[in-house]
mmCIF file of C-alpha atoms in Angstrom:
data_model
loop_
_atom_site.group_PDB
_atom_site.id
_atom_site.type_symbol
_atom_site.label_atom_id
_atom_site.label_comp_id
_atom_site.label_asym_id
_atom_site.label_seq_id
_atom_site.Cartn_x
_atom_site.Cartn_y
_atom_site.Cartn_z
ATOM 1 C CA LYS A 78 17.429 -1.286 28.280
ATOM 2 C CA LYS A 79 15.578 -1.283 25.104
ATOM 3 C CA GLY A 80 13.212 1.263 23.615
ATOM 4 C CA GLU A 81 13.683 5.760 24.391
ATOM 5 C CA ARG A 82 14.937 7.177 27.461
ATOM 6 C CA GLY A 83 14.271 10.410 26.594
ATOM 7 C CA LYS A 84 17.454 11.353 26.123
ATOM 8 C CA CYS A 85 19.452 12.491 22.877
ATOM 9 C CA GLU A 86 21.683 9.548 22.602
ATOM 10 C CA ASP A 87 22.669 7.655 19.545
ATOM 11 C CA ARG A 88 22.375 3.989 20.802
ATOM 12 C CA ALA A 89 20.927 0.535 19.383
ATOM 13 C CA HIS A 90 17.387 -0.058 19.778
ATOM 14 C CA ALA A 91 16.731 3.767 20.534
ATOM 15 C CA THR A 92 13.740 5.350 17.457
ATOM 16 C CA GLU A 93 15.556 7.060 15.030
ATOM 17 C CA GLU A 94 12.738 10.058 14.804
ATOM 18 C CA VAL A 95 11.971 10.553 18.504
ATOM 19 C CA THR A 96 16.270 10.689 19.546
ATOM 20 C CA THR A 97 16.467 13.103 16.391
ATOM 21 C CA SER A 98 13.731 15.468 17.532
ATOM 22 C CA MET A 99 14.835 15.147 21.129
ATOM 23 C CA CYS A 100 18.102 16.310 19.893
ATOM 24 C CA LEU A 101 16.925 18.827 17.758
ATOM 25 C CA ARG A 102 14.922 20.334 20.450
ATOM 26 C CA GLU A 103 17.566 20.149 23.255
ATOM 27 C CA HIS A 104 20.808 21.117 21.583
ATOM 28 C CA LEU A 105 19.762 23.487 18.852
ATOM 29 C CA LYS A 106 16.334 24.799 19.936
ATOM 30 C CA ILE A 107 14.322 23.718 17.082
ATOM 31 C CA GLU A 108 10.894 22.203 17.536
ATOM 32 C CA PRO A 109 10.235 19.145 15.443
ATOM 33 C CA GLU A 110 6.964 18.912 13.768
ATOM 34 C CA ALA A 111 5.516 16.287 11.689
ATOM 35 C CA ALA A 112 5.942 16.192 7.969
ATOM 36 C CA ARG A 113 2.436 15.945 6.569
ATOM 37 C CA ASP A 114 0.493 17.532 3.990
ATOM 38 C CA ASP A 115 -2.672 19.451 3.925
ATOM 39 C CA GLN A 116 -4.795 16.523 3.810
ATOM 40 C CA MET A 117 -2.591 14.720 7.064
ATOM 41 C CA ARG A 118 -0.406 12.271 4.500
ATOM 42 C CA GLU A 119 2.996 11.940 5.504
ATOM 43 C CA TYR A 120 5.746 12.744 3.548
ATOM 44 C CA ILE A 121 7.935 9.858 5.076
ATOM 45 C CA THR A 122 6.838 6.230 5.565
ATOM 46 C CA ILE A 123 8.864 4.102 8.137
ATOM 47 C CA ASP A 124 7.998 0.423 6.005
ATOM 48 C CA ARG A 125 7.517 -0.261 2.237
ATOM 49 C CA TYR A 126 4.667 1.383 0.523
ATOM 50 C CA PRO A 127 2.257 -1.195 -0.644
ATOM 51 C CA LEU A 128 2.196 -2.275 3.500
ATOM 52 C CA VAL A 129 1.800 0.959 4.666
ATOM 53 C CA LEU A 130 -1.095 1.754 2.277
ATOM 54 C CA THR A 131 -3.031 -1.177 3.948
ATOM 55 C CA TRP A 132 -3.049 0.453 7.750
ATOM 56 C CA ASN A 133 -6.290 1.237 9.145
ATOM 57 C CA ARG A 134 -6.331 2.735 12.291
ATOM 58 C CA THR A 135 -10.500 2.102 12.617
ATOM 59 C CA GLU A 136 -10.278 -1.570 11.673
ATOM 60 C CA GLN A 137 -6.542 -2.223 13.567
ATOM 61 C CA GLY A 138 -6.994 -0.304 16.553
ATOM 62 C CA GLU A 139 -4.226 2.126 18.669
ATOM 63 C CA TRP A 140 -0.967 0.254 17.823
ATOM 64 C CA TRP A 141 2.444 1.900 18.086
ATOM 65 C CA PHE A 142 2.255 3.581 13.814
ATOM 66 C CA TRP A 143 -0.449 5.638 15.083
ATOM 67 C CA LYS A 144 0.612 6.746 19.003
ATOM 68 C CA GLY A 145 1.250 10.606 18.909
ATOM 69 C CA LYS A 146 -0.544 10.847 15.730
ATOM 70 C CA PRO A 147 -3.595 12.928 15.186
ATOM 71 C CA LYS A 148 -7.078 11.548 15.168
ATOM 72 C CA ASP A 149 -7.600 12.560 11.662
ATOM 73 C CA ALA A 150 -4.291 11.327 10.258
ATOM 74 C CA GLY A 151 -4.565 10.036 7.133
ATOM 75 C CA GLN A 152 -4.934 6.199 6.728
ATOM 76 C CA MET A 153 -5.059 3.261 4.720
ATOM 77 C CA GLU A 154 -4.876 4.738 1.072
ATOM 78 C CA ASN A 155 -4.363 8.264 2.420
ATOM 79 C CA THR A 156 -1.235 7.478 4.825
ATOM 80 C CA ILE A 157 1.780 8.701 2.513
ATOM 81 C CA ALA A 158 1.433 11.922 0.293
ATOM 82 C CA ARG A 159 1.598 12.342 -3.037
ATOM 83 C CA ARG A 160 4.876 13.924 -3.224
ATOM 84 C CA PRO A 161 6.830 11.331 -0.696
ATOM 85 C CA ILE A 162 10.239 12.462 0.512
ATOM 86 C CA GLY A 163 11.447 9.338 1.852
ATOM 87 C CA ILE A 164 10.052 5.908 1.439
ATOM 88 C CA HIS A 165 11.794 3.426 3.922
ATOM 89 C CA LYS A 166 12.849 -0.009 3.811
ATOM 90 C CA TYR A 167 14.534 -0.050 0.488
ATOM 91 C CA LYS A 168 17.934 -0.971 1.471
ATOM 92 C CA LYS A 169 19.734 -2.919 -1.104
ATOM 93 C CA PRO A 170 21.003 -1.732 -4.099
ATOM 94 C CA GLU A 171 18.284 -3.374 -6.150
ATOM 95 C CA GLU A 172 15.626 -2.642 -4.133
ATOM 96 C CA ILE A 173 16.414 0.969 -4.547
ATOM 97 C CA LEU A 174 16.398 1.435 -8.340
ATOM 98 C CA THR A 175 13.402 -0.852 -8.983
ATOM 99 C CA LEU A 176 11.805 1.915 -6.642
ATOM 100 C CA TRP A 177 13.442 4.342 -9.012
ATOM 101 C CA GLU A 178 11.576 2.782 -11.723
ATOM 102 C CA GLU A 179 8.365 2.441 -10.392
ATOM 103 C CA PHE A 180 8.366 6.081 -9.251
ATOM 104 C CA TYR A 181 10.850 8.159 -12.496
ATOM 105 C CA GLY A 182 10.967 5.679 -14.723
ATOM 106 C CA PRO A 183 9.898 5.308 -18.478
ATOM 107 C CA ARG A 184 6.023 4.390 -18.553
ATOM 108 C CA SER A 185 6.499 2.630 -22.138
ATOM 109 C CA GLY A 186 8.018 -0.896 -21.215
ATOM 110 C CA ASN A 187 8.967 0.016 -17.268
ATOM 111 C CA GLU A 188 8.728 -3.927 -16.186
ATOM 112 C CA ALA A 189 8.977 -2.677 -12.784
ATOM 113 C CA LEU A 190 5.905 -0.569 -12.758
ATOM 114 C CA GLU A 191 4.096 -3.618 -14.275
ATOM 115 C CA LYS A 192 5.159 -5.438 -11.813
ATOM 116 C CA VAL A 193 4.043 -3.145 -9.182
ATOM 117 C CA GLY A 194 0.021 -4.644 -9.829
ATOM 118 C CA LYS A 195 0.985 -8.065 -9.287
ATOM 119 C CA GLN A 196 2.367 -7.674 -5.851
ATOM 120 C CA ARG A 197 0.689 -8.515 -2.502
ATOM 121 C CA HIS A 198 -1.746 -5.241 -2.125
ATOM 122 C CA GLY A 199 -0.744 -4.553 -5.515
ATOM 123 C CA GLU A 200 -4.223 -2.905 -7.111
ATOM 124 C CA VAL A 201 -3.529 -0.100 -4.059
ATOM 125 C CA ALA A 202 -0.152 0.381 -4.316
ATOM 126 C CA LYS A 203 -0.485 0.992 -8.579
ATOM 127 C CA ARG A 204 -3.229 3.542 -7.551
ATOM 128 C CA PHE A 205 -0.748 5.304 -5.371
ATOM 129 C CA VAL A 206 2.394 4.821 -7.920
ATOM 130 C CA GLU A 207 0.123 6.564 -10.873
ATOM 131 C CA GLU A 208 -0.887 9.493 -8.619
ATOM 132 C CA VAL A 209 2.715 9.820 -7.406
ATOM 133 C CA ARG A 210 3.578 9.820 -10.906
ATOM 134 C CA LYS A 211 1.053 12.228 -11.778
ATOM 135 C CA GLU A 212 1.264 14.778 -9.123
ATOM 136 C CA MET A 213 4.890 14.841 -10.281
ATOM 137 C CA GLY A 214 4.308 15.735 -13.909
ATOM 138 C CA ILE A 215 6.506 11.990 -14.644
ATOM 139 C CA ASP A 216 4.474 11.360 -17.658
ATOM 140 C CA GLN A 217 3.562 14.673 -18.874
#
């Protein structure tokens, strides 16, 4: 059976976040809570950041991503915190290195940073990267 079964278990098709939350609660008596900043933006993404920055709860409706989230959770350009902890869906070494260059690499001559604005959803993604770099003091 696919999906959640309400058990602390490691198996295919179980949602990692939900399963981990259940295990923390059941075995360690730790009550998990959402990782959000004071503006309700999430510290951890579940998909590539340019895509997540386009998710619009108002226009797209209540699909699985929004399930269980507070009504005032950030959406679109305010979905992801400006000091992100984890950005998922980047698995290949070259993707991880590109992500590092975008967020931490030098500004001058940074090809990865220049490409951000040219990809799908580029303007939104570029603004986000610039805000993260500023918030983290990369370009100071």
